[in-house]
PDB file of N, CA and C in Angstrom:
ATOM      1  N   GLN A   1     -17.773  -6.538 -26.827  1.00 90.00           N
ATOM      2  CA  GLN A   1     -16.352  -6.181 -26.230  1.00 90.00           C
ATOM      3  C   GLN A   1     -16.777  -5.817 -25.202  1.00 90.00           C
ATOM      4  N   VAL A   2     -15.212  -6.213 -24.663  1.00 96.00           N
ATOM      5  CA  VAL A   2     -14.730  -6.236 -23.117  1.00 96.00           C
ATOM      6  C   VAL A   2     -14.041  -4.738 -23.083  1.00 96.00           C
ATOM      7  N   GLN A   3     -14.538  -4.087 -22.142  1.00 97.00           N
ATOM      8  CA  GLN A   3     -14.407  -3.111 -22.146  1.00 97.00           C
ATOM      9  C   GLN A   3     -13.074  -2.357 -20.643  1.00 97.00           C
ATOM     10  N   LEU A   4     -12.454  -1.627 -20.492  1.00 98.00           N
ATOM     11  CA  LEU A   4     -10.994  -1.705 -19.819  1.00 98.00           C
ATOM     12  C   LEU A   4     -11.135  -0.283 -18.928  1.00 98.00           C
ATOM     13  N   VAL A   5     -11.342  -0.265 -17.912  1.00 98.00           N
ATOM     14  CA  VAL A   5     -11.141   1.545 -17.198  1.00 98.00           C
ATOM     15  C   VAL A   5      -9.933   1.314 -16.239  1.00 98.00           C
ATOM     16  N   GLU A   6      -8.935   1.775 -16.410  1.00 98.00           N
ATOM     17  CA  GLU A   6      -7.930   2.605 -15.548  1.00 98.00           C
ATOM     18  C   GLU A   6      -7.972   3.901 -14.818  1.00 98.00           C
ATOM     19  N   SER A   7      -7.425   3.641 -13.822  1.00 98.00           N
ATOM     20  CA  SER A   7      -7.537   4.561 -12.926  1.00 98.00           C
ATOM     21  C   SER A   7      -6.097   4.442 -11.728  1.00 98.00           C
ATOM     22  N   GLY A   8      -6.291   6.085 -11.044  1.00 98.00           N
ATOM     23  CA  GLY A   8      -5.355   5.614  -9.954  1.00 98.00           C
ATOM     24  C   GLY A   8      -4.142   6.455 -10.125  1.00 98.00           C
ATOM     25  N   GLY A   9      -3.792   6.890 -11.493  1.00 97.00           N
ATOM     26  CA  GLY A   9      -2.729   7.571 -11.732  1.00 97.00           C
ATOM     27  C   GLY A   9      -2.538   8.947 -10.858  1.00 97.00           C
ATOM     28  N   GLY A  10      -1.864   9.453 -11.409  1.00 96.00           N
ATOM     29  CA  GLY A  10      -1.568  11.222 -10.928  1.00 96.00           C
ATOM     30  C   GLY A  10       0.258  11.280 -10.766  1.00 96.00           C
ATOM     31  N   LEU A  11       0.246  12.549  -9.878  1.00 96.00           N
ATOM     32  CA  LEU A  11       1.691  13.015  -9.490  1.00 96.00           C
ATOM     33  C   LEU A  11       2.309  12.653  -8.427  1.00 96.00           C
ATOM     34  N   VAL A  12       3.242  12.004  -8.901  1.00 94.00           N
ATOM     35  CA  VAL A  12       3.999  11.334  -7.607  1.00 94.00           C
ATOM     36  C   VAL A  12       5.317  11.743  -7.372  1.00 94.00           C
ATOM     37  N   GLN A  13       5.700  11.908  -5.957  1.00 91.00           N
ATOM     38  CA  GLN A  13       6.903  12.347  -5.562  1.00 91.00           C
ATOM     39  C   GLN A  13       8.517  11.687  -5.617  1.00 91.00           C
ATOM     40  N   PRO A  14       9.164  11.896  -5.395  1.00 85.00           N
ATOM     41  CA  PRO A  14      10.476  11.060  -5.870  1.00 85.00           C
ATOM     42  C   PRO A  14      10.388   9.838  -4.668  1.00 85.00           C
ATOM     43  N   GLY A  15      10.251   8.846  -5.311  1.00 92.00           N
ATOM     44  CA  GLY A  15      10.464   7.354  -4.001  1.00 92.00           C
ATOM     45  C   GLY A  15       8.563   6.891  -3.556  1.00 92.00           C
ATOM     46  N   GLY A  16       7.995   7.974  -4.089  1.00 95.00           N
ATOM     47  CA  GLY A  16       6.159   7.581  -3.650  1.00 95.00           C
ATOM     48  C   GLY A  16       5.368   6.740  -4.342  1.00 95.00           C
ATOM     49  N   SER A  17       3.937   6.417  -3.863  1.00 97.00           N
ATOM     50  CA  SER A  17       3.623   5.606  -4.324  1.00 97.00           C
ATOM     51  C   SER A  17       2.434   5.413  -4.685  1.00 97.00           C
ATOM     52  N   LEU A  18       2.160   4.933  -5.605  1.00 97.00           N
ATOM     53  CA  LEU A  18       0.313   4.767  -6.075  1.00 97.00           C
ATOM     54  C   LEU A  18      -0.014   3.577  -5.964  1.00 97.00           C
ATOM     55  N   ARG A  19      -1.530   3.678  -6.770  1.00 98.00           N
ATOM     56  CA  ARG A  19      -1.809   1.989  -6.727  1.00 98.00           C
ATOM     57  C   ARG A  19      -2.716   2.578  -7.595  1.00 98.00           C
ATOM     58  N   LEU A  20      -2.544   1.574  -8.933  1.00 98.00           N
ATOM     59  CA  LEU A  20      -3.594   1.904 -10.206  1.00 98.00           C
ATOM     60  C   LEU A  20      -4.610   0.555  -9.907  1.00 98.00           C
ATOM     61  N   SER A  21      -5.901   0.942 -10.669  1.00 98.00           N
ATOM     62  CA  SER A  21      -6.867  -0.165 -10.686  1.00 98.00           C
ATOM     63  C   SER A  21      -7.444  -0.099 -12.563  1.00 98.00           C
ATOM     64  N   CYS A  22      -7.971  -1.614 -12.480  1.00 98.00           N
ATOM     65  CA  CYS A  22      -8.244  -1.610 -13.803  1.00 98.00           C
ATOM     66  C   CYS A  22      -9.525  -2.568 -13.658  1.00 98.00           C
ATOM     67  N   VAL A  23     -10.655  -2.141 -13.750  1.00 98.00           N
ATOM     68  CA  VAL A  23     -11.752  -2.791 -14.071  1.00 98.00           C
ATOM     69  C   VAL A  23     -12.442  -3.038 -15.682  1.00 98.00           C
ATOM     70  N   ALA A  24     -12.755  -4.570 -15.568  1.00 98.00           N
ATOM     71  CA  ALA A  24     -12.959  -5.394 -16.891  1.00 98.00           C
ATOM     72  C   ALA A  24     -14.972  -5.393 -16.569  1.00 98.00           C
ATOM     73  N   SER A  25     -15.040  -5.135 -18.052  1.00 97.00           N
ATOM     74  CA  SER A  25     -16.569  -5.099 -18.419  1.00 97.00           C
ATOM     75  C   SER A  25     -17.039  -6.682 -18.206  1.00 97.00           C
ATOM     76  N   SER A  26     -16.173  -7.464 -18.306  1.00 95.00           N
ATOM     77  CA  SER A  26     -16.682  -8.605 -18.446  1.00 95.00           C
ATOM     78  C   SER A  26     -16.464  -9.824 -17.735  1.00 95.00           C
ATOM     79  N   SER A  27     -17.011 -10.879 -16.828  1.00 94.00           N
ATOM     80  CA  SER A  27     -16.577 -11.987 -16.006  1.00 94.00           C
ATOM     81  C   SER A  27     -15.675 -12.628 -17.225  1.00 94.00           C
ATOM     82  N   ILE A  28     -15.535 -12.669 -18.174  1.00 95.00           N
ATOM     83  CA  ILE A  28     -14.412 -13.278 -18.927  1.00 95.00           C
ATOM     84  C   ILE A  28     -13.196 -12.955 -18.305  1.00 95.00           C
ATOM     85  N   PHE A  29     -13.209 -12.018 -17.480  1.00 96.00           N
ATOM     86  CA  PHE A  29     -11.492 -11.398 -17.039  1.00 96.00           C
ATOM     87  C   PHE A  29     -11.156 -12.656 -15.438  1.00 96.00           C
ATOM     88  N   ARG A  30     -12.257 -13.053 -15.407  1.00 96.00           N
ATOM     89  CA  ARG A  30     -12.207 -14.112 -14.473  1.00 96.00           C
ATOM     90  C   ARG A  30     -11.209 -15.245 -15.119  1.00 96.00           C
ATOM     91  N   ILE A  31     -10.993 -15.586 -16.333  1.00 96.00           N
ATOM     92  CA  ILE A  31     -10.298 -17.265 -16.643  1.00 96.00           C
ATOM     93  C   ILE A  31      -9.546 -16.095 -17.523  1.00 96.00           C
ATOM     94  N   SER A  32      -9.048 -14.708 -17.439  1.00 97.00           N
ATOM     95  CA  SER A  32      -7.981 -14.599 -18.501  1.00 97.00           C
ATOM     96  C   SER A  32      -6.607 -14.298 -18.127  1.00 97.00           C
ATOM     97  N   ASP A  33      -4.929 -14.031 -18.281  1.00 98.00           N
ATOM     98  CA  ASP A  33      -3.851 -13.889 -18.124  1.00 98.00           C
ATOM     99  C   ASP A  33      -4.002 -12.607 -18.297  1.00 98.00           C
ATOM    100  N   MET A  34      -4.090 -11.942 -17.793  1.00 98.00           N
ATOM    101  CA  MET A  34      -3.653 -10.227 -17.531  1.00 98.00           C
ATOM    102  C   MET A  34      -2.355  -9.253 -17.499  1.00 98.00           C
ATOM    103  N   GLY A  35      -2.176  -8.627 -17.970  1.00 98.00           N
ATOM    104  CA  GLY A  35      -1.090  -7.365 -17.731  1.00 98.00           C
ATOM    105  C   GLY A  35      -1.146  -6.004 -17.549  1.00 98.00           C
ATOM    106  N   TRP A  36      -0.280  -5.500 -17.085  1.00 98.00           N
ATOM    107  CA  TRP A  36      -0.089  -4.206 -16.926  1.00 98.00           C
ATOM    108  C   TRP A  36       1.335  -3.405 -17.868  1.00 98.00           C
ATOM    109  N   TYR A  37       0.375  -2.541 -18.711  1.00 98.00           N
ATOM    110  CA  TYR A  37       1.520  -1.887 -19.891  1.00 98.00           C
ATOM    111  C   TYR A  37       1.817  -0.645 -19.668  1.00 98.00           C
ATOM    112  N   ARG A  38       3.046  -0.471 -19.926  1.00 98.00           N
ATOM    113  CA  ARG A  38       2.731   1.072 -19.788  1.00 98.00           C
ATOM    114  C   ARG A  38       3.791   2.154 -21.257  1.00 98.00           C
ATOM    115  N   GLN A  39       3.613   3.321 -21.369  1.00 98.00           N
ATOM    116  CA  GLN A  39       3.858   3.699 -22.880  1.00 98.00           C
ATOM    117  C   GLN A  39       4.465   4.700 -22.662  1.00 98.00           C
ATOM    118  N   SER A  40       5.576   5.399 -22.641  1.00 96.00           N
ATOM    119  CA  SER A  40       6.196   6.789 -21.820  1.00 96.00           C
ATOM    120  C   SER A  40       6.641   7.250 -23.524  1.00 96.00           C
ATOM    121  N   PRO A  41       6.619   8.645 -23.284  1.00 90.00           N
ATOM    122  CA  PRO A  41       6.670   9.808 -24.261  1.00 90.00           C
ATOM    123  C   PRO A  41       7.640   9.024 -25.672  1.00 90.00           C
ATOM    124  N   GLY A  42       7.371   9.104 -27.097  1.00 93.00           N
ATOM    125  CA  GLY A  42       8.305   8.549 -27.755  1.00 93.00           C
ATOM    126  C   GLY A  42       8.661   6.578 -27.850  1.00 93.00           C
ATOM    127  N   LYS A  43       7.860   5.915 -27.094  1.00 95.00           N
ATOM    128  CA  LYS A  43       8.475   4.783 -27.307  1.00 95.00           C
ATOM    129  C   LYS A  43       7.640   3.690 -26.695  1.00 95.00           C
ATOM    130  N   GLN A  44       7.738   2.414 -27.637  1.00 97.00           N
ATOM    131  CA  GLN A  44       6.503   1.561 -27.547  1.00 97.00           C
ATOM    132  C   GLN A  44       5.968   1.341 -26.321  1.00 97.00           C
ATOM    133  N   ARG A  45       4.783   0.788 -26.251  1.00 97.00           N
ATOM    134  CA  ARG A  45       4.106   0.449 -25.084  1.00 97.00           C
ATOM    135  C   ARG A  45       4.830  -1.022 -24.936  1.00 97.00           C
ATOM    136  N   GLU A  46       5.103  -1.228 -23.878  1.00 97.00           N
ATOM    137  CA  GLU A  46       6.039  -2.571 -22.797  1.00 97.00           C
ATOM    138  C   GLU A  46       5.042  -3.221 -21.844  1.00 97.00           C
ATOM    139  N   LEU A  47       4.626  -4.428 -22.080  1.00 98.00           N
ATOM    140  CA  LEU A  47       4.232  -4.866 -21.400  1.00 98.00           C
ATOM    141  C   LEU A  47       5.336  -5.188 -19.850  1.00 98.00           C
ATOM    142  N   VAL A  48       4.908  -4.819 -18.567  1.00 98.00           N
ATOM    143  CA  VAL A  48       5.824  -4.839 -17.393  1.00 98.00           C
ATOM    144  C   VAL A  48       5.442  -5.993 -16.037  1.00 98.00           C
ATOM    145  N   THR A  49       4.882  -6.257 -16.209  1.00 98.00           N
ATOM    146  CA  THR A  49       4.189  -7.597 -15.382  1.00 98.00           C
ATOM    147  C   THR A  49       2.763  -7.836 -16.071  1.00 98.00           C
ATOM    148  N   THR A  50       3.012  -9.354 -15.311  1.00 98.00           N
ATOM    149  CA  THR A  50       1.160 -10.312 -15.611  1.00 98.00           C
ATOM    150  C   THR A  50       0.966 -10.734 -14.408  1.00 98.00           C
ATOM    151  N   ILE A  51      -0.516 -11.371 -14.753  1.00 98.00           N
ATOM    152  CA  ILE A  51      -0.438 -12.313 -13.495  1.00 98.00           C
ATOM    153  C   ILE A  51      -2.016 -13.308 -14.313  1.00 98.00           C
ATOM    154  N   SER A  52      -1.164 -14.977 -13.912  1.00 97.00           N
ATOM    155  CA  SER A  52      -2.441 -15.349 -14.800  1.00 97.00           C
ATOM    156  C   SER A  52      -3.592 -15.400 -14.107  1.00 97.00           C
ATOM    157  N   ARG A  53      -4.878 -16.261 -14.555  1.00 95.00           N
ATOM    158  CA  ARG A  53      -5.870 -16.297 -13.951  1.00 95.00           C
ATOM    159  C   ARG A  53      -5.839 -17.028 -12.748  1.00 95.00           C
ATOM    160  N   GLY A  54      -4.808 -17.754 -12.331  1.00 93.00           N
ATOM    161  CA  GLY A  54      -4.377 -18.866 -10.902  1.00 93.00           C
ATOM    162  C   GLY A  54      -3.481 -17.915 -10.256  1.00 93.00           C
ATOM    163  N   GLY A  55      -3.434 -16.547 -10.376  1.00 96.00           N
ATOM    164  CA  GLY A  55      -2.378 -15.466  -9.415  1.00 96.00           C
ATOM    165  C   GLY A  55      -0.653 -15.647  -9.787  1.00 96.00           C
ATOM    166  N   ILE A  56      -0.367 -15.963 -10.626  1.00 98.00           N
ATOM    167  CA  ILE A  56       0.762 -16.397 -10.501  1.00 98.00           C
ATOM    168  C   ILE A  56       1.714 -15.038 -11.561  1.00 98.00           C
ATOM    169  N   THR A  57       2.331 -14.624 -11.077  1.00 98.00           N
ATOM    170  CA  THR A  57       3.041 -13.167 -11.331  1.00 98.00           C
ATOM    171  C   THR A  57       4.096 -13.448 -12.251  1.00 98.00           C
ATOM    172  N   ASN A  58       4.090 -12.520 -12.916  1.00 98.00           N
ATOM    173  CA  ASN A  58       5.875 -11.761 -13.629  1.00 98.00           C
ATOM    174  C   ASN A  58       5.968 -10.640 -13.833  1.00 98.00           C
ATOM    175  N   TYR A  59       7.425 -10.080 -13.466  1.00 98.00           N
ATOM    176  CA  TYR A  59       7.898  -8.570 -13.939  1.00 98.00           C
ATOM    177  C   TYR A  59       8.894  -8.751 -14.688  1.00 98.00           C
ATOM    178  N   VAL A  60       9.055  -7.393 -15.311  1.00 98.00           N
ATOM    179  CA  VAL A  60      10.155  -7.076 -15.725  1.00 98.00           C
ATOM    180  C   VAL A  60      11.228  -6.552 -14.916  1.00 98.00           C
ATOM    181  N   ASP A  61      12.621  -6.763 -15.251  1.00 98.00           N
ATOM    182  CA  ASP A  61      13.363  -6.398 -14.168  1.00 98.00           C
ATOM    183  C   ASP A  61      13.474  -5.012 -13.505  1.00 98.00           C
ATOM    184  N   SER A  62      13.158  -4.339 -14.388  1.00 97.00           N
ATOM    185  CA  SER A  62      13.180  -3.037 -13.879  1.00 97.00           C
ATOM    186  C   SER A  62      12.266  -2.325 -13.038  1.00 97.00           C
ATOM    187  N   VAL A  63      11.375  -3.376 -12.793  1.00 98.00           N
ATOM    188  CA  VAL A  63       9.955  -3.227 -12.017  1.00 98.00           C
ATOM    189  C   VAL A  63      10.125  -4.343 -10.579  1.00 98.00           C
ATOM    190  N   LYS A  64      11.159  -5.242 -10.783  1.00 98.00           N
ATOM    191  CA  LYS A  64      11.077  -5.716  -9.519  1.00 98.00           C
ATOM    192  C   LYS A  64      11.300  -5.298  -8.844  1.00 98.00           C
ATOM    193  N   GLY A  65      10.891  -5.649  -7.249  1.00 97.00           N
ATOM    194  CA  GLY A  65      10.695  -5.374  -5.640  1.00 97.00           C
ATOM    195  C   GLY A  65      10.111  -4.158  -6.015  1.00 97.00           C
ATOM    196  N   ARG A  66       9.404  -3.388  -6.646  1.00 98.00           N
ATOM    197  CA  ARG A  66       9.162  -2.288  -6.632  1.00 98.00           C
ATOM    198  C   ARG A  66       7.388  -2.461  -6.926  1.00 98.00           C
ATOM    199  N   PHE A  67       7.225  -3.125  -8.051  1.00 98.00           N
ATOM    200  CA  PHE A  67       5.546  -2.702  -8.321  1.00 98.00           C
ATOM    201  C   PHE A  67       4.891  -4.277  -8.407  1.00 98.00           C
ATOM    202  N   THR A  68       3.618  -4.624  -7.306  1.00 98.00           N
ATOM    203  CA  THR A  68       3.179  -5.795  -7.358  1.00 98.00           C
ATOM    204  C   THR A  68       1.834  -5.720  -8.227  1.00 98.00           C
ATOM    205  N   ILE A  69       1.434  -6.628  -8.893  1.00 98.00           N
ATOM    206  CA  ILE A  69       0.399  -6.706  -9.536  1.00 98.00           C
ATOM    207  C   ILE A  69      -0.792  -7.486  -8.713  1.00 98.00           C
ATOM    208  N   SER A  70      -2.068  -7.591  -8.673  1.00 98.00           N
ATOM    209  CA  SER A  70      -3.171  -8.726  -7.876  1.00 98.00           C
ATOM    210  C   SER A  70      -4.250  -8.423  -8.675  1.00 98.00           C
ATOM    211  N   ARG A  71      -5.317  -9.123  -8.306  1.00 98.00           N
ATOM    212  CA  ARG A  71      -6.361  -9.448  -8.961  1.00 98.00           C
ATOM    213  C   ARG A  71      -7.226  -9.510  -8.185  1.00 98.00           C
ATOM    214  N   ASP A  72      -8.730  -9.272  -7.987  1.00 97.00           N
ATOM    215  CA  ASP A  72      -9.720  -9.417  -7.657  1.00 97.00           C
ATOM    216  C   ASP A  72     -10.652 -10.338  -8.493  1.00 97.00           C
ATOM    217  N   ASN A  73     -10.917 -11.439  -8.684  1.00 96.00           N
ATOM    218  CA  ASN A  73     -11.547 -12.060  -9.517  1.00 96.00           C
ATOM    219  C   ASN A  73     -13.384 -11.680  -9.393  1.00 96.00           C
ATOM    220  N   ALA A  74     -13.660 -11.648  -8.003  1.00 96.00           N
ATOM    221  CA  ALA A  74     -14.790 -11.495  -8.054  1.00 96.00           C
ATOM    222  C   ALA A  74     -15.118 -10.061  -8.211  1.00 96.00           C
ATOM    223  N   LYS A  75     -14.452  -8.833  -8.550  1.00 97.00           N
ATOM    224  CA  LYS A  75     -14.521  -7.781  -8.885  1.00 97.00           C
ATOM    225  C   LYS A  75     -14.004  -7.404 -10.325  1.00 97.00           C
ATOM    226  N   ASN A  76     -13.793  -8.218 -11.098  1.00 97.00           N
ATOM    227  CA  ASN A  76     -13.301  -8.391 -12.398  1.00 97.00           C
ATOM    228  C   ASN A  76     -12.276  -7.125 -12.446  1.00 97.00           C
ATOM    229  N   THR A  77     -11.249  -7.283 -11.383  1.00 98.00           N
ATOM    230  CA  THR A  77     -10.462  -5.631 -11.264  1.00 98.00           C
ATOM    231  C   THR A  77      -9.055  -6.212 -10.975  1.00 98.00           C
ATOM    232  N   MET A  78      -8.381  -5.721 -11.475  1.00 98.00           N
ATOM    233  CA  MET A  78      -6.573  -5.826 -11.276  1.00 98.00           C
ATOM    234  C   MET A  78      -5.896  -4.632 -10.887  1.00 98.00           C
ATOM    235  N   TYR A  79      -5.310  -4.971 -10.007  1.00 98.00           N
ATOM    236  CA  TYR A  79      -4.586  -3.714  -9.493  1.00 98.00           C
ATOM    237  C   TYR A  79      -2.980  -3.942  -9.602  1.00 98.00           C
ATOM    238  N   LEU A  80      -1.994  -2.411  -9.337  1.00 98.00           N
ATOM    239  CA  LEU A  80      -0.607  -2.425  -9.455  1.00 98.00           C
ATOM    240  C   LEU A  80      -0.294  -1.635  -8.663  1.00 98.00           C
ATOM    241  N   GLN A  81       0.435  -2.095  -7.462  1.00 98.00           N
ATOM    242  CA  GLN A  81       0.863  -1.533  -6.191  1.00 98.00           C
ATOM    243  C   GLN A  81       2.465  -1.070  -6.600  1.00 98.00           C
ATOM    244  N   MET A  82       2.571   0.432  -6.842  1.00 98.00           N
ATOM    245  CA  MET A  82       3.792   0.860  -7.248  1.00 98.00           C
ATOM    246  C   MET A  82       4.623   1.586  -6.231  1.00 98.00           C
ATOM    247  N   ILE A  83       5.694   1.172  -5.503  1.00 97.00           N
ATOM    248  CA  ILE A  83       6.220   2.036  -4.467  1.00 97.00           C
ATOM    249  C   ILE A  83       7.543   2.239  -5.048  1.00 97.00           C
ATOM    250  N   SER A  84       8.631   3.159  -4.510  1.00 96.00           N
ATOM    251  CA  SER A  84       9.740   3.708  -4.775  1.00 96.00           C
ATOM    252  C   SER A  84      10.021   3.898  -6.352  1.00 96.00           C
ATOM    253  N   LEU A  85       8.676   5.058  -6.839  1.00 96.00           N
ATOM    254  CA  LEU A  85       8.802   5.101  -8.183  1.00 96.00           C
ATOM    255  C   LEU A  85      10.083   5.956  -8.319  1.00 96.00           C
ATOM    256  N   LYS A  86      10.254   5.730  -9.625  1.00 94.00           N
ATOM    257  CA  LYS A  86      11.310   6.556 -10.574  1.00 94.00           C
ATOM    258  C   LYS A  86      10.993   7.899 -11.416  1.00 94.00           C
ATOM    259  N   PRO A  87      11.780   8.340 -12.051  1.00 93.00           N
ATOM    260  CA  PRO A  87      11.561   9.133 -12.833  1.00 93.00           C
ATOM    261  C   PRO A  87      11.287   8.034 -14.004  1.00 93.00           C
ATOM    262  N   GLU A  88      12.041   7.030 -14.466  1.00 93.00           N
ATOM    263  CA  GLU A  88      11.609   6.564 -15.476  1.00 93.00           C
ATOM    264  C   GLU A  88      10.428   5.345 -15.128  1.00 93.00           C
ATOM    265  N   ASP A  89       9.524   6.051 -14.506  1.00 95.00           N
ATOM    266  CA  ASP A  89       8.062   4.830 -14.522  1.00 95.00           C
ATOM    267  C   ASP A  89       6.917   5.938 -15.262  1.00 95.00           C
ATOM    268  N   THR A  90       7.727   6.864 -15.612  1.00 96.00           N
ATOM    269  CA  THR A  90       6.520   7.991 -16.056  1.00 96.00           C
ATOM    270  C   THR A  90       6.133   7.624 -17.049  1.00 96.00           C
ATOM    271  N   ALA A  91       4.517   7.140 -17.414  1.00 97.00           N
ATOM    272  CA  ALA A  91       4.548   7.025 -18.712  1.00 97.00           C
ATOM    273  C   ALA A  91       2.982   6.791 -18.193  1.00 97.00           C
ATOM    274  N   VAL A  92       1.855   6.437 -19.481  1.00 98.00           N
ATOM    275  CA  VAL A  92       0.626   6.360 -18.975  1.00 98.00           C
ATOM    276  C   VAL A  92       0.637   4.363 -18.714  1.00 98.00           C
ATOM    277  N   TYR A  93      -0.039   4.293 -18.158  1.00 98.00           N
ATOM    278  CA  TYR A  93      -0.618   2.940 -17.965  1.00 98.00           C
ATOM    279  C   TYR A  93      -1.810   2.471 -18.237  1.00 98.00           C
ATOM    280  N   TYR A  94      -1.831   1.082 -18.856  1.00 98.00           N
ATOM    281  CA  TYR A  94      -2.614   0.077 -19.130  1.00 98.00           C
ATOM    282  C   TYR A  94      -2.523  -1.121 -18.884  1.00 98.00           C
ATOM    283  N   CYS A  95      -3.856  -1.117 -19.166  1.00 98.00           N
ATOM    284  CA  CYS A  95      -3.982  -3.113 -18.571  1.00 98.00           C
ATOM    285  C   CYS A  95      -4.909  -3.653 -19.953  1.00 98.00           C
ATOM    286  N   ASN A  96      -4.371  -5.092 -19.748  1.00 98.00           N
ATOM    287  CA  ASN A  96      -5.100  -5.694 -21.240  1.00 98.00           C
ATOM    288  C   ASN A  96      -4.633  -7.170 -20.684  1.00 98.00           C
ATOM    289  N   THR A  97      -5.180  -8.241 -21.736  1.00 98.00           N
ATOM    290  CA  THR A  97      -4.961  -9.698 -21.590  1.00 98.00           C
ATOM    291  C   THR A  97      -3.175  -9.489 -21.735  1.00 98.00           C
ATOM    292  N   ARG A  98      -2.610 -10.761 -21.343  1.00 97.00           N
ATOM    293  CA  ARG A  98      -1.547 -10.807 -21.456  1.00 97.00           C
ATOM    294  C   ARG A  98      -1.205 -10.728 -23.125  1.00 97.00           C
ATOM    295  N   THR A  99      -1.651 -10.952 -23.853  1.00 96.00           N
ATOM    296  CA  THR A  99      -1.540 -11.007 -25.285  1.00 96.00           C
ATOM    297  C   THR A  99      -2.478  -9.451 -25.844  1.00 96.00           C
ATOM    298  N   SER A 100      -2.769  -8.534 -24.891  1.00 95.00           N
ATOM    299  CA  SER A 100      -3.177  -7.570 -25.929  1.00 95.00           C
ATOM    300  C   SER A 100      -4.474  -8.033 -26.607  1.00 95.00           C
ATOM    301  N   THR A 101      -5.034  -9.059 -26.336  1.00 95.00           N
ATOM    302  CA  THR A 101      -6.522  -9.161 -26.882  1.00 95.00           C
ATOM    303  C   THR A 101      -7.694  -8.262 -26.952  1.00 95.00           C
ATOM    304  N   TRP A 102      -7.870  -7.398 -25.823  1.00 97.00           N
ATOM    305  CA  TRP A 102      -9.131  -6.395 -26.026  1.00 97.00           C
ATOM    306  C   TRP A 102      -8.662  -5.287 -26.279  1.00 97.00           C
ATOM    307  N   PRO A 103      -9.973  -4.198 -26.775  1.00 97.00           N
ATOM    308  CA  PRO A 103      -9.623  -2.885 -27.064  1.00 97.00           C
ATOM    309  C   PRO A 103      -8.815  -2.418 -26.173  1.00 97.00           C
ATOM    310  N   TRP A 104      -7.672  -1.352 -26.327  1.00 98.00           N
ATOM    311  CA  TRP A 104      -7.209  -0.215 -25.017  1.00 98.00           C
ATOM    312  C   TRP A 104      -8.160   0.472 -24.324  1.00 98.00           C
ATOM    313  N   GLY A 105      -8.149   0.616 -22.946  1.00 98.00           N
ATOM    314  CA  GLY A 105      -8.489   1.325 -22.509  1.00 98.00           C
ATOM    315  C   GLY A 105      -7.666   3.151 -22.511  1.00 98.00           C
ATOM    316  N   GLN A 106      -8.239   3.989 -21.905  1.00 98.00           N
ATOM    317  CA  GLN A 106      -8.133   5.630 -22.170  1.00 98.00           C
ATOM    318  C   GLN A 106      -6.420   5.377 -21.109  1.00 98.00           C
ATOM    319  N   GLY A 107      -6.407   4.418 -20.295  1.00 98.00           N
ATOM    320  CA  GLY A 107      -5.068   4.157 -19.718  1.00 98.00           C
ATOM    321  C   GLY A 107      -5.141   5.510 -18.537  1.00 98.00           C
ATOM    322  N   THR A 108      -4.117   5.364 -17.466  1.00 98.00           N
ATOM    323  CA  THR A 108      -3.834   6.664 -16.202  1.00 98.00           C
ATOM    324  C   THR A 108      -3.003   7.223 -16.646  1.00 98.00           C
ATOM    325  N   GLN A 109      -2.353   8.485 -16.385  1.00 98.00           N
ATOM    326  CA  GLN A 109      -1.159   8.704 -16.226  1.00 98.00           C
ATOM    327  C   GLN A 109      -0.435   8.617 -15.578  1.00 98.00           C
ATOM    328  N   VAL A 110       0.579   8.504 -14.924  1.00 97.00           N
ATOM    329  CA  VAL A 110       1.504   8.623 -13.644  1.00 97.00           C
ATOM    330  C   VAL A 110       2.865   9.239 -14.199  1.00 97.00           C
ATOM    331  N   THR A 111       2.917  10.595 -13.146  1.00 96.00           N
ATOM    332  CA  THR A 111       4.050  11.250 -13.553  1.00 96.00           C
ATOM    333  C   THR A 111       4.881  11.581 -12.359  1.00 96.00           C
ATOM    334  N   HIS A 112       5.726  11.269 -12.422  1.00 88.00           N
ATOM    335  CA  HIS A 112       7.312  11.793 -11.487  1.00 88.00           C
ATOM    336  C   HIS A 112       8.216  12.592 -11.766  1.00 88.00           C
ATOM    337  N   TYR A 113       7.766  13.386 -10.484  1.00 83.00           N
ATOM    338  CA  TYR A 113       8.462  14.504 -10.616  1.00 83.00           C
ATOM    339  C   TYR A 113       9.485  15.062  -9.476  1.00 83.00           C
TER     340      TYR A 113
END
């Protein structure tokens, strides 16, 4: 099974920035459409951005212009650059395929204070 490891979360000031990373244990990552998800307390996990294996990206309206998804297929790694963070961005962030095919990782906590 593919394992996913997210990192890069932390505490962030109003308007601050963070860069999250997601490393996949298998090179099947390179042919997979991927996404970043987040889950806030009391809410369902939501898909906020996706990137195709060819690099085409999509974002939900709430993060457009502030979040940037990217990937490095040579490293089986995906990134999420977040700027101008808002209180509503506080959540545990997860990566997975666009259809959440693989087992979930532990996620990485992003807390806006």
